[in-house]
């Protein structure tokens, strides 16, 4: 029967239909729902896991693909950086079973550190990339990706973008799915043990093979041309193709060319579709990849062609495209006069600013506040990381001085400690991120005699990406209850002699723990342990008594969104309050009652 599912759900159902045997990944918006969807559907005989990071996920999947099984790996675009070490080598070694690496790109960026383009990574790694334009296509194309992977014995990248991942479509879902049968691993050290001589030989094979793949993809069903022929044509990829197609329905005389497999570039297909074209507009998100390929093609074959796009300045160099922005670009390209719509909203008031903020009652707010109070008057460096707690940078907390990438908070704090002996360096990292990329940083700190305080904000989940389990939660994606991996024992095993676990909502104890650790030399750790408020919260609410002096300290210092002013007086929004009682501990006259 048909099910109405998110684009990520369509990718999951497509992989199940393709007979996937092993699925690994690390949560990251906009890709997280792929694995979560597979967990909800019948998947007997399939191994499913949230790996500790993307590198681990890809390596687990690689062994499965060596054995002839079909393997799916999921991540977001910055996760591909973490997985790049095994991926680059795997491109040389190759696979037996189909192996698809989903790298969800995030134009905008909406929830990422970068706007990097996974098509570039596919070219860099010399492996094919598939670029779906809709959730319906993603369902079909992920199955094709497995087929091409097995045909050419290479991993492939599958590159949806945020609007494809989070769009919806009706997909035919089966009652049961059967994983592919496979023969198992056949030992062959001459192939599966990578050495320089093997890499040199396989590099030549890859370059020759990619020419054949490009020719093969020239007849791929999702590389299409519609309308025309015409002197003016539009080239598009991904979601931009859907925007262009919607507009050009009213202009059927214009050729719309769509490239779904950006690398290896389908040259024969493109050369055929460029016949008679004098001007070409390239519509794509992130980098001008298709535009550059066409310019190379025109130069190599002596084609006289005007090419417009990001390089020429006709398409924005950054951010998302939209139906409206593409419409305006196409109107300009086609010389169509814009008419003012009678239903315009130009006189509508501006939308209110809603900057991201830690949830009301979030224990991370209390953790940051405890460190801030304990270190008042001290010279400090506060190194943040990737997670909800990045929002500790917002006023009034102002407790994140740096945030670079996952795990970097721990190692950057070490850099500050080495170049400034007078400052106090703190690293803030979540429990999931600690398992993903924080442990090696702590080892580095101990080995290289850093003087830092590691603050592990342990809310017992991976909150930012949808509350996925991790090694410290005691359960996995196979539905098994497992022994929790102990963060304190890991730290002690690394060699830390001072590890304090404290409830950040106990402000006095938390401040005391920070002062104790900050006064010691070497590597120390404070585990601020309190569950995510979205998972566990008190039914008790805080209230403000008549003895409130309206000093507004609770608002000024915590920034809790449940606190606000009404007619000049401090009030608590009962619908938002979680009863964490941090505000009652901040109040100088104990006017806040209840909670906890």
Coordinates of C-alpha atoms in Angstrom, one line a residue:
X1 CA 0.0 0.0 0.0
X2 CA 1.0 3.6 -0.5
X3 CA 2.4 5.5 2.5
X4 CA 2.9 9.3 2.8
X5 CA 6.5 9.6 3.9
X6 CA 9.3 12.1 4.2
X7 CA 12.0 12.1 1.6
X8 CA 14.3 10.4 4.1
X9 CA 11.6 7.8 4.6
X10 CA 11.5 7.3 0.8
X11 CA 15.3 6.7 0.7
X12 CA 14.9 4.2 3.5
X13 CA 12.0 2.3 1.8
X14 CA 14.0 2.4 -1.5
X15 CA 17.0 0.8 0.3
X16 CA 14.8 -1.8 1.9
X17 CA 13.3 -2.6 -1.5
X18 CA 16.8 -2.9 -2.9
X19 CA 17.5 -5.7 -0.4
X20 CA 20.0 -3.8 1.8
X21 CA 21.7 -6.0 4.4
X22 CA 23.6 -3.6 6.6
X23 CA 22.7 0.0 7.5
X24 CA 25.0 2.2 9.5
X25 CA 25.2 5.9 10.2
X26 CA 25.6 8.8 12.5
X27 CA 22.7 11.2 13.1
X28 CA 22.9 14.6 11.4
X29 CA 20.2 16.9 10.1
X30 CA 19.0 16.6 7.4
X31 CA 19.7 12.8 7.1
X32 CA 18.7 11.4 10.5
X33 CA 15.3 10.0 9.6
X34 CA 16.6 7.5 7.1
X35 CA 17.8 5.1 9.8
X36 CA 14.9 5.9 12.1
X37 CA 12.4 5.0 9.3
X38 CA 14.1 1.7 8.6
X39 CA 13.8 0.9 12.3
X40 CA 10.0 1.3 12.1
X41 CA 9.5 -1.0 9.1
X42 CA 9.9 -4.8 9.1
X43 CA 13.6 -5.5 8.6
X44 CA 14.3 -9.0 9.7
X45 CA 17.8 -10.2 8.7
X46 CA 19.1 -6.6 8.4
X47 CA 21.7 -5.2 10.7
X48 CA 20.9 -1.6 11.8
X49 CA 23.1 0.7 13.9
X50 CA 23.9 4.2 15.0
X51 CA 27.6 4.1 14.8
X52 CA 29.8 6.2 17.1
X53 CA 30.8 8.4 14.2
X54 CA 30.7 8.4 10.4
X55 CA 34.2 6.9 10.0
X56 CA 33.1 3.9 12.0
X57 CA 29.9 3.6 10.1
X58 CA 31.6 3.5 6.7
X59 CA 34.2 1.0 7.8
X60 CA 31.5 -1.4 9.2
X61 CA 29.6 -1.1 5.9
X62 CA 32.8 -1.6 3.9
X63 CA 33.3 -5.1 5.4
X64 CA 29.7 -6.0 4.6
X65 CA 30.2 -4.8 1.0
X66 CA 33.4 -6.7 0.7
X67 CA 31.3 -9.8 1.5
X68 CA 28.9 -9.2 -1.3
X69 CA 26.2 -7.7 1.0
X70 CA 24.4 -4.5 0.2
X71 CA 25.4 -1.7 2.6
X72 CA 23.9 1.8 3.2
X73 CA 25.8 4.5 5.2
X74 CA 24.0 7.7 6.2
X75 CA 25.4 11.1 7.3
X76 CA 25.2 14.8 6.6
X77 CA 27.7 16.6 4.4
X78 CA 30.1 17.5 7.2
X79 CA 30.0 13.9 8.3
X80 CA 31.5 13.0 5.0
X81 CA 34.6 14.8 6.1
X82 CA 34.8 12.4 9.1
X83 CA 34.3 9.4 6.8
X84 CA 36.7 10.7 4.1
X85 CA 39.7 8.7 5.3
X86 CA 38.2 5.2 4.6
X87 CA 36.1 6.5 1.7
X88 CA 39.2 7.7 -0.3
X89 CA 40.9 4.3 0.1
X90 CA 37.7 2.4 -0.5
X91 CA 37.4 4.0 -3.9
X92 CA 40.7 2.3 -4.8
X93 CA 39.9 -1.0 -3.3
X94 CA 36.3 -1.2 -4.5
X95 CA 33.4 -3.4 -3.3
X96 CA 31.6 -6.6 -4.2
X97 CA 28.1 -5.8 -2.9
X98 CA 26.4 -2.5 -3.6
X99 CA 27.5 0.2 -1.2
X100 CA 25.7 3.6 -1.1
X101 CA 26.9 6.5 1.0
X102 CA 24.1 9.0 1.6
X103 CA 25.6 12.4 2.2
X104 CA 22.8 14.9 2.7
X105 CA 23.8 18.4 1.7
X106 CA 22.3 21.4 3.5
X107 CA 22.1 24.6 1.3
X108 CA 21.4 27.6 3.4
X109 CA 23.0 26.3 5.6
X110 CA 19.9 25.5 7.7
X111 CA 21.5 23.4 10.4
X112 CA 25.2 23.0 9.5
X113 CA 28.6 24.5 9.8
X114 CA 29.2 24.6 6.0
X115 CA 27.6 24.7 2.6
X116 CA 30.0 22.2 1.2
X117 CA 28.9 20.3 -1.9
X118 CA 29.1 16.5 -1.9
X119 CA 29.3 16.4 -5.7
X120 CA 32.8 17.8 -5.3
X121 CA 33.6 15.0 -2.9
X122 CA 32.4 12.4 -5.4
X123 CA 34.7 13.9 -8.0
X124 CA 37.6 14.1 -5.5
X125 CA 37.1 10.5 -4.5
X126 CA 36.6 9.5 -8.2
X127 CA 33.3 7.7 -7.4
X128 CA 29.8 8.2 -9.0
X129 CA 27.2 10.5 -7.4
X130 CA 23.4 10.4 -7.7
X131 CA 21.5 13.7 -7.2
X132 CA 17.7 13.2 -6.7
X133 CA 15.3 16.0 -7.3
X134 CA 12.3 14.8 -5.2
X135 CA 11.3 12.3 -2.6
X136 CA 9.6 10.1 -5.3
X137 CA 12.9 10.1 -7.3
X138 CA 14.9 9.4 -4.2
X139 CA 12.9 6.2 -3.7
X140 CA 13.7 5.0 -7.3
X141 CA 17.2 6.4 -7.5
X142 CA 18.6 4.8 -4.3
X143 CA 17.7 1.4 -5.9
X144 CA 19.6 2.4 -9.1
X145 CA 22.6 3.5 -7.0
X146 CA 22.9 0.0 -5.5
X147 CA 22.7 -1.5 -9.0
X148 CA 25.4 0.8 -10.4
X149 CA 27.6 0.2 -7.4
X150 CA 27.5 -3.5 -7.9
X151 CA 27.9 -3.2 -11.7
X152 CA 31.1 -1.2 -11.4
X153 CA 32.2 -2.6 -8.0
X154 CA 32.6 0.9 -6.5
X155 CA 31.0 2.8 -3.6
X156 CA 28.7 5.6 -4.8
X157 CA 27.5 8.8 -3.1
X158 CA 23.8 9.6 -2.9
X159 CA 23.3 13.3 -2.5
X160 CA 19.9 14.5 -1.4
X161 CA 19.5 18.1 -0.2
X162 CA 17.4 19.4 2.7
X163 CA 14.3 20.0 0.7
X164 CA 14.4 16.6 -0.8
X165 CA 15.1 15.0 2.6
X166 CA 12.3 16.8 4.3
X167 CA 9.8 16.9 1.4
X168 CA 6.9 14.4 1.4
X169 CA 5.6 11.9 -1.2
X170 CA 3.3 8.9 -1.4
X171 CA 5.5 5.8 -1.7
X172 CA 4.5 2.2 -2.3
X173 CA 5.5 0.4 0.9
X174 CA 5.6 -3.4 1.2
X175 CA 4.6 -5.5 4.1
X176 CA 7.9 -7.3 4.2
X177 CA 11.3 -6.7 2.8
X178 CA 13.9 -9.4 2.0
X179 CA 17.6 -8.6 2.3
X180 CA 19.8 -9.7 -0.6
X181 CA 21.5 -13.1 -0.5
X182 CA 25.2 -13.0 -0.8
X183 CA 28.1 -15.4 -0.9
X184 CA 30.3 -14.0 1.9
X185 CA 33.8 -12.7 2.1
X186 CA 36.4 -14.3 -0.1
X187 CA 39.9 -13.7 1.1
X188 CA 42.0 -11.9 -1.5
X189 CA 44.9 -9.9 0.1
X190 CA 46.0 -8.8 -3.3
X191 CA 42.7 -6.9 -3.6
X192 CA 41.6 -6.1 -0.1
X193 CA 44.9 -5.1 1.6
X194 CA 45.7 -1.7 0.3
X195 CA 49.4 -1.0 -0.7
X196 CA 51.0 1.7 -2.8
X197 CA 51.5 -0.6 -5.8
X198 CA 47.9 -1.7 -5.7
X199 CA 46.7 1.9 -5.4
X200 CA 48.8 3.0 -8.4
X201 CA 47.4 0.2 -10.5
X202 CA 43.8 0.8 -9.4
X203 CA 44.1 4.5 -9.9
X204 CA 44.6 3.9 -13.6
X205 CA 41.7 1.4 -13.6
X206 CA 39.4 4.0 -11.9
X207 CA 40.2 6.7 -14.5
X208 CA 39.5 4.3 -17.4
X209 CA 36.4 3.0 -15.7
X210 CA 34.9 6.4 -15.0
X211 CA 34.9 7.2 -18.7
X212 CA 32.8 4.1 -19.2
X213 CA 30.5 5.0 -16.3
X214 CA 30.0 8.5 -17.8
X215 CA 29.0 6.9 -21.1
X216 CA 26.7 4.5 -19.3
X217 CA 25.1 7.4 -17.4
X218 CA 24.4 9.3 -20.6
X219 CA 21.5 7.0 -21.1
X220 CA 20.4 7.0 -17.5
X221 CA 16.7 7.5 -17.1
X222 CA 16.9 10.5 -14.8
X223 CA 19.2 12.4 -17.1
X224 CA 16.6 14.1 -19.3
X225 CA 15.7 16.9 -21.7
X226 CA 12.3 18.4 -22.0
X227 CA 10.8 21.0 -24.3
X228 CA 12.6 22.7 -27.2
X229 CA 14.8 22.4 -29.1
X230 CA 15.6 26.1 -28.5
X231 CA 18.5 28.6 -28.7
X232 CA 18.1 29.3 -25.0
X233 CA 18.2 26.3 -22.7
X234 CA 18.2 25.7 -18.9
X235 CA 20.4 23.1 -17.2
X236 CA 19.5 22.1 -13.6
X237 CA 20.2 19.5 -11.0
X238 CA 18.6 18.5 -7.7
X239 CA 15.6 20.4 -6.3
X240 CA 16.4 23.4 -8.6
X241 CA 15.3 21.2 -11.5
X242 CA 11.8 20.9 -9.9
X243 CA 11.6 24.7 -9.4
X244 CA 12.6 25.3 -13.1
X245 CA 10.2 22.6 -14.4
X246 CA 7.3 24.2 -12.5
X247 CA 8.0 27.6 -14.1
X248 CA 8.8 26.3 -17.6
X249 CA 5.5 24.5 -17.8
X250 CA 4.1 27.8 -19.2
X251 CA 7.1 28.2 -21.5
X252 CA 7.3 24.8 -23.4
X253 CA 9.6 26.2 -26.1
X254 CA 12.6 26.3 -23.8
X255 CA 14.7 23.2 -23.4
X256 CA 15.1 22.0 -19.8
X257 CA 18.1 19.7 -19.4
X258 CA 18.4 17.8 -16.2
X259 CA 21.6 16.1 -14.9
X260 CA 21.0 13.6 -12.1
X261 CA 24.5 12.0 -12.1
X262 CA 26.9 14.9 -11.9
X263 CA 30.0 12.7 -11.7
X264 CA 31.2 11.0 -13.9
X265 CA 29.7 13.7 -16.1
X266 CA 27.5 12.2 -18.9
X267 CA 29.3 13.9 -21.7
X268 CA 27.6 12.2 -24.7
X269 CA 24.2 13.1 -23.3
X270 CA 25.2 16.7 -22.7
X271 CA 26.9 17.2 -26.1
X272 CA 23.7 15.9 -27.8
X273 CA 21.4 18.2 -25.9
X274 CA 23.6 21.3 -26.5
X275 CA 23.1 21.1 -30.3
X276 CA 21.6 24.4 -31.4
X277 CA 21.8 25.9 -28.0
X278 CA 23.4 29.4 -28.0
X279 CA 22.8 30.4 -24.4
X280 CA 22.6 28.1 -21.3
X281 CA 21.5 29.0 -17.8
X282 CA 22.8 26.7 -15.1
X283 CA 20.5 26.3 -12.0
X284 CA 22.0 24.5 -9.0
X285 CA 22.6 24.9 -5.3
X286 CA 26.0 25.2 -3.5
X287 CA 28.9 25.2 -5.9
X288 CA 28.8 25.9 -9.7
X289 CA 29.6 22.2 -10.5
X290 CA 27.4 21.7 -13.5
X291 CA 28.3 25.1 -14.8
X292 CA 32.0 24.3 -14.7
X293 CA 31.5 20.9 -16.4
X294 CA 29.7 22.6 -19.3
X295 CA 32.4 25.2 -19.6
X296 CA 35.0 22.4 -19.8
X297 CA 33.0 20.6 -22.3
X298 CA 32.5 23.7 -24.5
X299 CA 36.3 24.4 -24.3
X300 CA 37.3 20.9 -25.1
X301 CA 35.0 20.5 -28.1
X302 CA 35.1 24.1 -29.4
X303 CA 31.4 24.7 -28.8
X304 CA 30.4 28.4 -29.1
X305 CA 28.1 28.9 -26.1
X306 CA 27.2 31.6 -23.6
X307 CA 27.0 30.0 -20.1
X308 CA 25.2 31.8 -17.3
X309 CA 25.1 30.7 -13.6
X310 CA 26.9 31.3 -10.4
X311 CA 30.3 32.0 -12.0
X312 CA 28.7 34.7 -14.2
X313 CA 26.8 36.2 -11.3
X314 CA 23.3 35.4 -12.7
X315 CA 22.6 32.8 -9.9
X316 CA 23.4 33.5 -6.2
X317 CA 26.7 32.0 -5.1
X318 CA 25.4 30.9 -1.7
X319 CA 22.2 29.7 0.0
X320 CA 19.2 27.8 -1.1
X321 CA 17.3 28.3 -4.3
X322 CA 13.5 28.5 -4.1
X323 CA 10.6 28.5 -6.5
X324 CA 10.4 32.3 -6.3
X325 CA 14.1 32.9 -6.7
X326 CA 14.3 30.5 -9.7
X327 CA 11.3 32.1 -11.2
X328 CA 12.9 35.5 -11.1
X329 CA 16.2 34.2 -12.5
X330 CA 14.4 32.5 -15.4
X331 CA 12.3 35.6 -16.1
X332 CA 15.5 37.6 -16.4
X333 CA 17.2 35.0 -18.6
X334 CA 14.2 34.7 -20.9
X335 CA 13.5 38.4 -21.0
X336 CA 10.0 38.0 -19.5
X337 CA 8.7 41.2 -17.9
X338 CA 7.7 40.8 -14.3
X339 CA 4.2 42.0 -13.4
X340 CA 3.2 43.0 -9.9
X341 CA 0.8 40.5 -8.4
X342 CA -2.4 42.0 -7.1
X343 CA -2.2 39.6 -4.1
X344 CA 1.2 40.9 -2.9
X345 CA 2.1 41.2 0.8
X346 CA 4.6 44.0 0.5
X347 CA 2.8 46.0 3.2
X348 CA 2.7 43.0 5.6
X349 CA 4.6 43.6 8.9
X350 CA 8.0 41.9 9.2
X351 CA 8.1 38.6 10.8
X352 CA 9.3 38.7 14.4
X353 CA 12.9 37.6 15.0
X354 CA 13.1 34.2 16.6
X355 CA 16.8 33.4 17.2
X356 CA 17.5 29.8 18.3
X357 CA 17.6 29.4 22.0
X358 CA 18.1 26.6 24.6
X359 CA 14.8 25.2 25.7
X360 CA 13.2 26.3 28.9
X361 CA 14.6 24.1 31.6
X362 CA 17.5 22.8 29.5
X363 CA 20.2 21.5 31.9
X364 CA 22.9 22.9 29.6
X365 CA 21.8 26.4 30.6
X366 CA 22.4 25.6 34.2
X367 CA 25.8 24.0 33.3
X368 CA 27.0 27.1 31.5
X369 CA 25.7 29.4 34.2
X370 CA 27.5 27.4 36.9
X371 CA 30.8 27.8 35.1
X372 CA 30.1 31.4 34.4
X373 CA 29.5 32.2 38.1
X374 CA 32.4 30.1 39.3
X375 CA 34.8 31.8 37.0
X376 CA 33.7 35.4 37.5
X377 CA 36.7 37.7 37.4
X378 CA 39.0 35.1 35.9
X379 CA 40.6 35.1 32.4
X380 CA 38.9 32.2 30.6
X381 CA 38.6 30.5 27.3
X382 CA 35.3 28.7 26.6
X383 CA 35.6 26.2 23.7
X384 CA 32.2 24.9 22.4
X385 CA 31.3 22.0 20.2
X386 CA 28.5 20.8 17.8
X387 CA 25.2 20.2 19.5
X388 CA 22.4 21.9 21.3
X389 CA 25.0 23.4 23.6
X390 CA 26.4 25.6 20.8
X391 CA 23.5 27.8 21.8
X392 CA 25.4 28.6 24.9
X393 CA 26.9 31.4 22.8
X394 CA 23.7 33.4 23.0
X395 CA 23.3 36.3 25.4
X396 CA 23.0 36.5 28.3
X397 CA 25.0 33.4 28.8
X398 CA 27.7 34.3 26.2
X399 CA 29.7 31.1 27.1
X400 CA 30.9 29.8 23.8
X401 CA 34.0 31.6 22.5
X402 CA 34.9 29.1 19.7
X403 CA 33.0 26.4 17.8
X404 CA 34.7 24.7 14.8
X405 CA 33.6 21.1 14.3
X406 CA 32.7 18.0 16.3
X407 CA 35.3 17.2 19.0
X408 CA 37.3 20.4 18.4
X409 CA 36.3 22.0 21.7
X410 CA 38.4 19.5 23.6
X411 CA 41.5 20.0 21.4
X412 CA 41.1 23.8 20.9
X413 CA 41.0 24.3 24.7
X414 CA 44.4 22.6 24.7
X415 CA 45.8 25.1 22.2
X416 CA 44.7 28.0 24.4
X417 CA 46.2 26.3 27.5
X418 CA 49.6 25.9 25.8
X419 CA 49.8 29.5 24.6
X420 CA 48.4 31.3 27.7
X421 CA 49.5 29.9 31.0
X422 CA 47.5 32.5 32.9
X423 CA 44.1 31.7 31.4
X424 CA 41.7 29.0 32.3
X425 CA 40.6 26.8 29.4
X426 CA 37.3 25.0 29.4
X427 CA 36.0 22.6 26.8
X428 CA 32.2 21.9 26.5
X429 CA 31.1 18.7 24.8
X430 CA 27.9 16.6 24.8
X431 CA 27.8 13.0 25.7
X432 CA 27.1 11.8 22.2
X433 CA 29.8 14.0 20.7
X434 CA 32.2 12.7 23.4
X435 CA 31.7 9.2 22.1
X436 CA 31.9 10.4 18.5
X437 CA 35.0 12.5 18.5
X438 CA 35.9 13.7 22.0
X439 CA 37.8 10.7 23.5
X440 CA 40.8 11.1 21.3
X441 CA 41.1 14.7 22.2
X442 CA 41.1 13.9 25.9
X443 CA 43.9 11.3 25.3
X444 CA 45.8 14.0 23.4
X445 CA 45.3 16.4 26.3
X446 CA 46.7 13.9 28.9
X447 CA 49.6 12.9 26.7
X448 CA 50.7 16.4 25.9
X449 CA 50.2 17.8 29.5
X450 CA 47.5 20.3 28.8
X451 CA 45.8 22.3 31.6
X452 CA 42.1 22.2 30.8
X453 CA 38.7 21.4 32.3
X454 CA 36.5 19.2 30.2
X455 CA 32.8 19.8 30.8
X456 CA 30.7 16.9 29.5
X457 CA 27.1 18.0 29.2
X458 CA 25.5 14.6 29.7
X459 CA 21.7 14.7 28.9
X460 CA 21.6 11.0 28.0
X461 CA 20.6 11.4 24.4
X462 CA 21.6 12.9 21.0
X463 CA 19.2 15.8 21.4
X464 CA 20.0 18.1 18.5
X465 CA 19.3 15.6 15.8
X466 CA 16.2 13.9 17.3
X467 CA 17.1 12.0 20.5
X468 CA 18.9 9.1 18.9
X469 CA 20.6 6.6 21.3
X470 CA 24.3 6.4 21.8
X471 CA 26.7 4.1 23.7
X472 CA 25.9 5.8 27.0
X473 CA 22.1 5.3 26.8
X474 CA 22.0 1.5 27.2
X475 CA 20.1 0.6 24.0
X476 CA 20.9 0.3 20.3
X477 CA 19.0 0.4 17.0
X478 CA 18.6 -3.4 16.9
X479 CA 16.2 -2.9 19.9
X480 CA 18.7 -4.5 22.3
X481 CA 19.3 -3.4 25.9
X482 CA 23.0 -3.2 26.3
X483 CA 25.4 -2.3 29.1
X484 CA 25.9 1.5 29.1
X485 CA 29.4 2.6 28.3
X486 CA 30.6 4.6 31.3
X487 CA 32.0 8.1 30.6
X488 CA 33.6 8.3 34.1
X489 CA 35.4 5.0 33.6
X490 CA 36.6 6.0 30.1
X491 CA 38.0 9.2 31.6
X492 CA 39.7 7.4 34.5
X493 CA 41.1 4.8 32.1
X494 CA 42.6 7.6 30.0
X495 CA 44.4 8.8 33.1
X496 CA 42.3 11.6 34.6
X497 CA 42.6 11.7 38.4
X498 CA 39.8 14.2 39.0
X499 CA 36.4 13.4 37.5
X500 CA 33.4 14.9 39.2
X501 CA 29.8 14.1 38.3
X502 CA 27.2 16.8 39.4
X503 CA 23.6 17.7 38.7
X504 CA 23.8 21.1 37.0
X505 CA 20.4 22.0 38.4
X506 CA 22.0 22.0 41.8
X507 CA 23.6 25.4 41.3
X508 CA 25.6 25.5 44.6
X509 CA 27.1 22.0 44.0
X510 CA 27.8 22.7 40.3
X511 CA 29.6 26.0 41.1
X512 CA 31.7 24.2 43.8
X513 CA 32.7 21.5 41.4
X514 CA 33.8 24.0 38.8
X515 CA 35.9 25.9 41.3
X516 CA 37.5 22.7 42.6
X517 CA 38.5 21.6 39.1
X518 CA 39.6 25.0 37.9
X519 CA 42.0 25.2 40.9
X520 CA 43.8 22.0 39.9
X521 CA 46.5 21.7 37.2
X522 CA 46.3 19.2 34.4
X523 CA 43.3 17.6 32.7
X524 CA 40.1 17.5 34.8
X525 CA 36.5 16.7 34.0
X526 CA 33.1 17.7 35.2
X527 CA 30.2 15.6 34.0
X528 CA 27.1 17.8 34.3
X529 CA 24.5 15.0 34.3
X530 CA 20.8 15.8 33.9
X531 CA 18.3 14.4 31.3
X532 CA 17.2 16.3 28.3
X533 CA 14.1 18.2 29.1
X534 CA 12.3 17.0 26.0
X535 CA 12.6 13.4 27.4
X536 CA 12.1 13.9 31.1
X537 CA 10.6 16.8 32.9
X538 CA 8.9 17.6 36.2
X539 CA 5.2 18.3 36.3
X540 CA 5.9 20.9 39.0
X541 CA 6.0 24.5 37.8
X542 CA 7.8 27.5 39.2
X543 CA 5.8 30.5 40.3
X544 CA 6.7 34.0 41.4
X545 CA 5.6 35.2 44.8
X546 CA 4.4 38.6 45.9
X547 CA 7.9 39.2 47.5
X548 CA 9.4 39.6 44.0
X549 CA 11.4 42.9 43.9
X550 CA 11.3 42.9 40.1
X551 CA 15.1 43.1 39.8
X552 CA 14.9 41.0 36.7
X553 CA 18.1 39.1 37.6
X554 CA 16.4 35.8 36.6
X555 CA 15.8 37.1 33.1
X556 CA 19.1 39.0 32.7
X557 CA 21.3 36.1 33.8
X558 CA 19.7 32.9 32.6
X559 CA 17.9 34.0 29.4
X560 CA 15.2 31.2 30.0
X561 CA 12.4 31.7 27.5
X562 CA 9.8 30.8 30.1
X563 CA 10.7 34.1 31.8
X564 CA 9.4 37.4 30.4
X565 CA 7.9 40.8 31.3
X566 CA 4.2 41.5 31.4
X567 CA 3.2 45.1 32.2
X568 CA 6.7 45.7 33.5
X569 CA 6.6 42.7 35.9
X570 CA 8.5 39.4 35.7
X571 CA 6.2 36.5 34.9
X572 CA 6.7 32.8 34.3
X573 CA 4.9 31.2 31.3
X574 CA 3.5 28.0 32.9
X575 CA 3.1 26.4 29.5
X576 CA 6.9 26.6 29.0
X577 CA 8.2 26.2 32.5
X578 CA 9.6 22.7 33.3
X579 CA 10.2 23.3 37.0
X580 CA 14.0 23.1 36.7
X581 CA 14.2 25.8 39.5
X582 CA 17.4 27.4 38.2
X583 CA 15.7 30.8 38.4
X584 CA 14.8 30.2 42.0
X585 CA 18.5 29.6 42.8
X586 CA 19.4 32.8 41.0
X587 CA 16.7 35.0 42.6
X588 CA 18.4 37.2 45.4
X589 CA 15.2 37.3 47.5
X590 CA 13.9 33.7 47.0
X591 CA 10.8 35.0 45.3
X592 CA 10.6 32.1 42.9
X593 CA 8.8 29.1 44.4
X594 CA 8.2 25.5 43.4
X595 CA 9.7 23.4 40.7
X596 CA 12.0 20.4 40.7

